[in-house]
mmCIF file of C-alpha atoms in Angstrom:
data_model
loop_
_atom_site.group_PDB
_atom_site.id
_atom_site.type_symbol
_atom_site.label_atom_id
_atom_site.label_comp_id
_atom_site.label_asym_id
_atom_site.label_seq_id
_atom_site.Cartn_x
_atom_site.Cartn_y
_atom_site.Cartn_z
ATOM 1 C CA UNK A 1 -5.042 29.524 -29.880
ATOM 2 C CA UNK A 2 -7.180 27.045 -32.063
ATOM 3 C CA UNK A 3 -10.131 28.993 -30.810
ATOM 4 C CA UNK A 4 -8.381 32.155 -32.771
ATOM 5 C CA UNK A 5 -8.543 33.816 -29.625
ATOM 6 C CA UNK A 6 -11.790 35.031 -29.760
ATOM 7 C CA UNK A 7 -12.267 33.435 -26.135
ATOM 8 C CA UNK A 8 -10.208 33.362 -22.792
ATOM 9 C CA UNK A 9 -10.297 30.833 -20.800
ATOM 10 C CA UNK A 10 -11.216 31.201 -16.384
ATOM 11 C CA UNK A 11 -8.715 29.995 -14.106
ATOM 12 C CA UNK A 12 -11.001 27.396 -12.750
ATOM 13 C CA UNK A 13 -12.511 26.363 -16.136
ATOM 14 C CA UNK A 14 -8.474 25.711 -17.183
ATOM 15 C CA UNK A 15 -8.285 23.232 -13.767
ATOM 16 C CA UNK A 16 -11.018 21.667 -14.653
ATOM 17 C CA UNK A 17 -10.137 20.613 -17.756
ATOM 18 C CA UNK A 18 -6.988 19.458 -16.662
ATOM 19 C CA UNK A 19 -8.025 17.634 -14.518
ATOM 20 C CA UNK A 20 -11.186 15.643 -16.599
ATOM 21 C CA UNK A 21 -8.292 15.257 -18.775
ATOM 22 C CA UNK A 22 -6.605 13.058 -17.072
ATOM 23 C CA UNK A 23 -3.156 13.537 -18.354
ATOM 24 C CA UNK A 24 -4.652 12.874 -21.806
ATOM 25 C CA UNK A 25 -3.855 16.287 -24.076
ATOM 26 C CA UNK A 26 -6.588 15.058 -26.962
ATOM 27 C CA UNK A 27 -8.875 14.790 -24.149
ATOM 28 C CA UNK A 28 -8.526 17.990 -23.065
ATOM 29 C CA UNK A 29 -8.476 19.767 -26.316
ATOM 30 C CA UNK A 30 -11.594 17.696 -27.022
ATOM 31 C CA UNK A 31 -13.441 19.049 -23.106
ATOM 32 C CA UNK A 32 -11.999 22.953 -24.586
ATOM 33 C CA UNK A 33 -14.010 22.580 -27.821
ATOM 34 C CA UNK A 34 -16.942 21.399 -26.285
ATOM 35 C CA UNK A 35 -17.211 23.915 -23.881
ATOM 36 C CA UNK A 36 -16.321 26.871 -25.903
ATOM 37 C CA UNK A 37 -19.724 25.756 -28.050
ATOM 38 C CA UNK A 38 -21.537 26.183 -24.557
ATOM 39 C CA UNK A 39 -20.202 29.544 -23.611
ATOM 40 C CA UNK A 40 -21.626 32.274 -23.679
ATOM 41 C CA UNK A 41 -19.673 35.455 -22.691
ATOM 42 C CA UNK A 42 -16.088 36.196 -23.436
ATOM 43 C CA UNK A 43 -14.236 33.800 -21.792
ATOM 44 C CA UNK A 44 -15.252 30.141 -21.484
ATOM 45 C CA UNK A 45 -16.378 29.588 -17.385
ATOM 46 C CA UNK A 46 -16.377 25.912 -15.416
ATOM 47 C CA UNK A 47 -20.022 26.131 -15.759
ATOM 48 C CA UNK A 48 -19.650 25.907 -19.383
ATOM 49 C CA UNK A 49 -17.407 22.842 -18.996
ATOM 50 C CA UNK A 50 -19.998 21.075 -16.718
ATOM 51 C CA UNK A 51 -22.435 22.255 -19.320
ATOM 52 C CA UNK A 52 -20.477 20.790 -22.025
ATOM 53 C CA UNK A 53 -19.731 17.928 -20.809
ATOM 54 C CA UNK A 54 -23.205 17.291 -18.754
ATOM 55 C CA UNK A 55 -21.495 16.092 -15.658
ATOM 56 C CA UNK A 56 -20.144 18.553 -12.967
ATOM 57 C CA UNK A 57 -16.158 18.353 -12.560
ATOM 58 C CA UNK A 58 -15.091 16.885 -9.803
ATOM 59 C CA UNK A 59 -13.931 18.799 -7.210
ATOM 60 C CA UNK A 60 -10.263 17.467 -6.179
ATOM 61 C CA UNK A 61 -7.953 19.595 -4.674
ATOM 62 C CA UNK A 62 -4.483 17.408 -5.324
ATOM 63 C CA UNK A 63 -2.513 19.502 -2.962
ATOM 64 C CA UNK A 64 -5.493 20.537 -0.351
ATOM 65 C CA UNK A 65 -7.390 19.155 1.847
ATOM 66 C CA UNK A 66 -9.857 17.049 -0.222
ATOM 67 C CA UNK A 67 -7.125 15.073 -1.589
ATOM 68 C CA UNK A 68 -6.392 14.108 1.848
ATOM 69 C CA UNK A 69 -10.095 13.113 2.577
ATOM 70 C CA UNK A 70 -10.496 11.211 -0.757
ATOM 71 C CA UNK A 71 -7.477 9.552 0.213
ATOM 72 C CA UNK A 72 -8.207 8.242 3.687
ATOM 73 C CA UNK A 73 -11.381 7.241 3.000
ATOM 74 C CA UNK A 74 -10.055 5.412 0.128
ATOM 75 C CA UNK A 75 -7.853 3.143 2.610
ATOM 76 C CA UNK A 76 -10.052 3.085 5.246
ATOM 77 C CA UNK A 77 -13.025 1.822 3.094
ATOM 78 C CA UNK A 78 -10.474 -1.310 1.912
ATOM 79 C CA UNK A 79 -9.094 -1.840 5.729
ATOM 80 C CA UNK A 80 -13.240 -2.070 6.938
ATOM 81 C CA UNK A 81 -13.815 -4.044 3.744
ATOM 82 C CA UNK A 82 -16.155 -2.174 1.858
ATOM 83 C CA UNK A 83 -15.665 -2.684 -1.597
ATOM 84 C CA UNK A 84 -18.054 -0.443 -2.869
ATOM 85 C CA UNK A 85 -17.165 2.614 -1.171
ATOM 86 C CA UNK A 86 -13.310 1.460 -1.993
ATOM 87 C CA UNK A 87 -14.713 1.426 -5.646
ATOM 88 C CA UNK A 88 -16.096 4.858 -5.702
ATOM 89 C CA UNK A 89 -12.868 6.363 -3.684
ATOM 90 C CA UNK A 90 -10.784 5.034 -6.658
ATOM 91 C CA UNK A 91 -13.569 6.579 -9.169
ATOM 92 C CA UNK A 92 -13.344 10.192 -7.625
ATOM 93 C CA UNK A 93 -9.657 9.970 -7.592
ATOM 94 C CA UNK A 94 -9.389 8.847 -11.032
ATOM 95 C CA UNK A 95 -11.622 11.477 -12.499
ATOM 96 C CA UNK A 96 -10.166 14.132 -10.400
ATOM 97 C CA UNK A 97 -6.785 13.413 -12.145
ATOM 98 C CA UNK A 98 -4.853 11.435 -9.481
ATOM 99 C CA UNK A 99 -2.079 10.265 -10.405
ATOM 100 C CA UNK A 100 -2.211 6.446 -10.948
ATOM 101 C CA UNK A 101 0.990 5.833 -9.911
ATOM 102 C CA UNK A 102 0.253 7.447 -6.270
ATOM 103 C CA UNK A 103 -3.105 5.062 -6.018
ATOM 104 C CA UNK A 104 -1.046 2.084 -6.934
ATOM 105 C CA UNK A 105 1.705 2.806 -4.490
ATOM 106 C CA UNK A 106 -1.038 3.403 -1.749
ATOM 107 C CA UNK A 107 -2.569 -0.102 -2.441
ATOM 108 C CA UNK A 108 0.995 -2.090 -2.286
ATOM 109 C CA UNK A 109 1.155 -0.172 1.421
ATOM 110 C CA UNK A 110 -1.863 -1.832 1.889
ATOM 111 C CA UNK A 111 -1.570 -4.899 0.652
ATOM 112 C CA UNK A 112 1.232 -5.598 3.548
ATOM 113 C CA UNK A 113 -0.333 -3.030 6.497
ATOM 114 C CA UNK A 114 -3.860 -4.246 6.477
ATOM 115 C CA UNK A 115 -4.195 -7.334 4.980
ATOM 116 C CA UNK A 116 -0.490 -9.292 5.613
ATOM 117 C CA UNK A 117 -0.223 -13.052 5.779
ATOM 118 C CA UNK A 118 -4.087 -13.450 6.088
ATOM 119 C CA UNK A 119 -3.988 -13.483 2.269
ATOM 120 C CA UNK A 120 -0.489 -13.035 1.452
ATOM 121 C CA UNK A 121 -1.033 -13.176 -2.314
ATOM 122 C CA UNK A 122 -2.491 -9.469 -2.510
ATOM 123 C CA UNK A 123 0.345 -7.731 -1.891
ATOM 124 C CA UNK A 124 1.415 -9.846 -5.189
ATOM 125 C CA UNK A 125 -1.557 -8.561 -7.302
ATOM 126 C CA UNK A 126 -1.374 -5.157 -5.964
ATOM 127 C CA UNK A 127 2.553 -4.944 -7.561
ATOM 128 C CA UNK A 128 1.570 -6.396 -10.530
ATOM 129 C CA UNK A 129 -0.983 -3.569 -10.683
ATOM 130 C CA UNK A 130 1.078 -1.003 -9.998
ATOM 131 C CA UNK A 131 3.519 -2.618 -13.001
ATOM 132 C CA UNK A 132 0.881 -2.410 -15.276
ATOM 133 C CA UNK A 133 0.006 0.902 -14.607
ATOM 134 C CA UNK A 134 3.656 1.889 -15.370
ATOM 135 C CA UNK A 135 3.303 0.437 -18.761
ATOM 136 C CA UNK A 136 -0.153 0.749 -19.571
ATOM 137 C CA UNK A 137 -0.493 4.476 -18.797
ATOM 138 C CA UNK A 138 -4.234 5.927 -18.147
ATOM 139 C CA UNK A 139 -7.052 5.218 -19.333
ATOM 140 C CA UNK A 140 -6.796 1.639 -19.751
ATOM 141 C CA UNK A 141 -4.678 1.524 -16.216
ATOM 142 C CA UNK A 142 -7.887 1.979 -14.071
ATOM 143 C CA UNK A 143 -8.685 -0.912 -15.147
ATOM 144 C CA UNK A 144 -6.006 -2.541 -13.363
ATOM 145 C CA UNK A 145 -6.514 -0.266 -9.849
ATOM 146 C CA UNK A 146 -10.268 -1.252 -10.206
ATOM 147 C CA UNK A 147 -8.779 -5.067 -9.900
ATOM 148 C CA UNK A 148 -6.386 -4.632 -6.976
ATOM 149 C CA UNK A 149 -8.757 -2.517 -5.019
ATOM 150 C CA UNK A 150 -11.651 -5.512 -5.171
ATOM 151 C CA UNK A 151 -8.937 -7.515 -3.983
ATOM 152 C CA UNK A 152 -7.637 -5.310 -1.577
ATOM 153 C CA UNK A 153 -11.301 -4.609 0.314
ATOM 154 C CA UNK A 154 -12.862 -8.466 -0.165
ATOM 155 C CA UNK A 155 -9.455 -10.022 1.590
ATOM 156 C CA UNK A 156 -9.654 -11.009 4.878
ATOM 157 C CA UNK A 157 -7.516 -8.555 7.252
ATOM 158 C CA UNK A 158 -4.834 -8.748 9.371
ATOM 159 C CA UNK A 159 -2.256 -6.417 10.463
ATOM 160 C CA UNK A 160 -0.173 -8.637 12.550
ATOM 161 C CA UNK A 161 2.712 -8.261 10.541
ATOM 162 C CA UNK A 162 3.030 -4.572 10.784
ATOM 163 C CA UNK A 163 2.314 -4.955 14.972
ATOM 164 C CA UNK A 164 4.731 -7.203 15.324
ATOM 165 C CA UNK A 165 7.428 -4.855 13.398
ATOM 166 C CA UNK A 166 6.449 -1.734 15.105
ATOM 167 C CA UNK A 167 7.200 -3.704 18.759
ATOM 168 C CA UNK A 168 10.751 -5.079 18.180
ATOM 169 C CA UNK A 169 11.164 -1.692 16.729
ATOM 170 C CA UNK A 170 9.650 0.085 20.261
ATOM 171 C CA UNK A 171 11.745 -2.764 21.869
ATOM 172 C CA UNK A 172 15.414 -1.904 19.731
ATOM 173 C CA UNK A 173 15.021 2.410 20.225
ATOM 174 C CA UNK A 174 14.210 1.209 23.856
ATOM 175 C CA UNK A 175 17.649 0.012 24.132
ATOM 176 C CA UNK A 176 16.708 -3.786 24.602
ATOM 177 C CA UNK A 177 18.457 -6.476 22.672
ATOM 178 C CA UNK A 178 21.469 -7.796 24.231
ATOM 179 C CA UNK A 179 24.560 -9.268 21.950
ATOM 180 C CA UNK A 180 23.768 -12.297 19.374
ATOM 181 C CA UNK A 181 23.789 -15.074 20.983
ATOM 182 C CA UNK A 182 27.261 -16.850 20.556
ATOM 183 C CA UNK A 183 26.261 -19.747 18.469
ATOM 184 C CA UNK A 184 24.334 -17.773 16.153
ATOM 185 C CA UNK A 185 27.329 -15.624 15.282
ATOM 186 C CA UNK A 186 29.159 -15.973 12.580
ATOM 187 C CA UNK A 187 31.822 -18.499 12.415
ATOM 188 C CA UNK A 188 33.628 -18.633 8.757
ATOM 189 C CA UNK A 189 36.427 -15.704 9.331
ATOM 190 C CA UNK A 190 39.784 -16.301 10.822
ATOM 191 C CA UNK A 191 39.650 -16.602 14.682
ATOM 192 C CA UNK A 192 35.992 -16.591 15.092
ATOM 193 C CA UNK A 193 35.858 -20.218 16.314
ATOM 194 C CA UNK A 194 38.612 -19.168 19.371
ATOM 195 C CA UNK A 195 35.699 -16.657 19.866
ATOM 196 C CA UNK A 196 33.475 -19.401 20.347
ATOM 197 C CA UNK A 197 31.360 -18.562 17.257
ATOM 198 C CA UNK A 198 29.071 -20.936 15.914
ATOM 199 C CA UNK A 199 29.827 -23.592 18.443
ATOM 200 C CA UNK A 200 26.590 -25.487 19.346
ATOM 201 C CA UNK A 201 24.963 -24.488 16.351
ATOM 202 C CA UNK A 202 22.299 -26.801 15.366
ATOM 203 C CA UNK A 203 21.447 -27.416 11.819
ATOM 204 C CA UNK A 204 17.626 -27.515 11.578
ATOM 205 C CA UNK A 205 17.683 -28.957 8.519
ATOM 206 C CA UNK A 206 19.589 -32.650 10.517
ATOM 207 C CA UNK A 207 16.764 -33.112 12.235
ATOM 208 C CA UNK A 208 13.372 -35.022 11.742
ATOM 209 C CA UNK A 209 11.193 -32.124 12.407
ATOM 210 C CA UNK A 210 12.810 -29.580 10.569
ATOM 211 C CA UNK A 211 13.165 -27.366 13.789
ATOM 212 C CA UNK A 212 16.161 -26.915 16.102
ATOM 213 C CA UNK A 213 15.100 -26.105 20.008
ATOM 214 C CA UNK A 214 17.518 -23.231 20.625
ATOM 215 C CA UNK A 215 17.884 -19.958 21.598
ATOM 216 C CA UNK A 216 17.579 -17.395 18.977
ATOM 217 C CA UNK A 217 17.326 -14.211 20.354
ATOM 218 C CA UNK A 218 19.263 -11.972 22.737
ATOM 219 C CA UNK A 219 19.281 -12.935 26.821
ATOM 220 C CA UNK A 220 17.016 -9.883 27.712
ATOM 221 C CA UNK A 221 14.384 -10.739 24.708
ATOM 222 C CA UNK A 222 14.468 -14.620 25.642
ATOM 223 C CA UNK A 223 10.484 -13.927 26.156
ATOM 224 C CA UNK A 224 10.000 -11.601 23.791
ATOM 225 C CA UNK A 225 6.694 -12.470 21.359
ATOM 226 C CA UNK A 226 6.277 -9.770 18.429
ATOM 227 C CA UNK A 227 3.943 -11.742 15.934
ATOM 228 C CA UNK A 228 1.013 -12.740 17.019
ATOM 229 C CA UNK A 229 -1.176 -14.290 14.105
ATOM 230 C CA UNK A 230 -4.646 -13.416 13.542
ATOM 231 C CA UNK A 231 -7.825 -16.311 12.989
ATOM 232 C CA UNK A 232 -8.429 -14.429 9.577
ATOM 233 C CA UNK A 233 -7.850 -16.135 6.435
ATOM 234 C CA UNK A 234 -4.854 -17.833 5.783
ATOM 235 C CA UNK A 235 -3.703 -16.716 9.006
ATOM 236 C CA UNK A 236 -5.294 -18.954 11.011
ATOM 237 C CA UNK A 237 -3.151 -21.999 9.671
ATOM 238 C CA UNK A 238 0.176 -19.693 10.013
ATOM 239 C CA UNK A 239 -1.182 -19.506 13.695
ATOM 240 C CA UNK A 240 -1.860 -23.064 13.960
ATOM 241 C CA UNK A 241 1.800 -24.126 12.802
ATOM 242 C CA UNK A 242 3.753 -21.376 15.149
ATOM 243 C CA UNK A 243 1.579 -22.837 18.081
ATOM 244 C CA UNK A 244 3.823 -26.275 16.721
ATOM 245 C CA UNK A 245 6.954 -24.830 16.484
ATOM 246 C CA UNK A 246 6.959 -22.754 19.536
ATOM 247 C CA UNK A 247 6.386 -26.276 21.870
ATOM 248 C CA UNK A 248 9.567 -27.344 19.712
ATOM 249 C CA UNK A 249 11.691 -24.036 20.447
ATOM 250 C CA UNK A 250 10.250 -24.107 24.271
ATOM 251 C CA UNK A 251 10.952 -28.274 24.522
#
């Protein structure tokens, strides 16, 4: 209507502007003005918004396939750490229109699947990204992504975490996992010491070492080893100190 209708505006020229936009309306009244000076029939076209603009629009399909694509090879560039190609995922995403709030949620995912206790602390800056992003709104919040994604893809990786989870999971739907031991049980209602809850409970935190040598999970899962800690980054020293409390729990 500013235009005083003396143009129309294509389906796909009206996507694209959307989308350059970014969620920013002054933006995309700005992108409309420019192209209607580069048009040149009745109805402004997405040529004359590439024109206008001198950069093609990006191609982004939010609901089709190429979302999908831009997507997975987003996270797959940060689990093979390739920061660059993680870098230019985020860029197509961003200029496509993604919303900011989906990348930020896709990096906390991340932070805990692919990377885990081999540098814990991610999983810390990729929140306080996605925090910022809820109160810094775009443009200013790709400035944030753009910092959780470098950490993301330049952390050392482990998934051992997530394994481990997904196993005692398998082993639980499986059927396995007997009743809680007795002196892990709960002790502190009315009859539960008749029971025999609690009794021969050892306090970890009486002894020297810190660690009590008993048995903590069910009869049929006595064996049972879910986490198994990478050599990657911090992991290595997490792996290092359960190979010392595991000859305590086994002594």
């Amino acid at each position: 209507r500013g235009l005083g209708g003396r143009l129309g505006l294509d389906e796909n020229a009206r996507d694209d502007i959307v989308r350059l936009a970014g969620g920013d309306a002054r933006r995309s009244l700005t992108i409309r003005e420019a192209a209607a000076g580069a048009a040149r029939g009745e109805s402004i076209t997405a040529e004359d918004v590439a024109t206008s603009l001198d950069a093609a629009p990006v191609r982004y399909d939010r609901d089709g396939d190429q979302h999908y694509d831009v997507v997975s090879a987003f996270i797959k560039s940060i689990r093979g750490s390739d920061v660059q190609a993680a870098l230019h995922y985020l860029a197509r995403m961003l200029e496509a229109g993604e919303d900011p709030r989906f990348i930020a949620r896709r990096l906390m995912i991340q932070a805990s699947e692919d990377i885990g206790m081999a540098a814990s602390g991610v999983l810390a800056t990729c929140v306080a990204a996605a925090q910022a992003v809820q109160l810094l709104g775009m443009p200013e919040a790709r400035i944030t992504l753009a910092h959780a994604t470098v950490a993301a893809a330049t952390a050392p990786k482990s998934n051992a975490a997530y394994v481990a989870l997904e196993e005692a999971i398998g082993d639980i739907r499986a059927g396995r996992g007997g009743p809680v031991p007795p002196h892990l049980r709960d002790a502190h209602y009315a009859g539960a010491k008749a029971l025999g809850h609690g009794q021969g409970y050892v306090y970890p935190h009486d002894l020297p070492s810190g660690i009590a040598a008993q048995q903590y999970l069910p009869d049929d899962l006595k064996e049972a080893r879910y986490y198994r800690p990478t050599r990657h980054g911090a992991e290595a020293a997490i792996a290092e100190r359960l190979t010392a409390v595991e000859k305590w729990l086994t002594s």
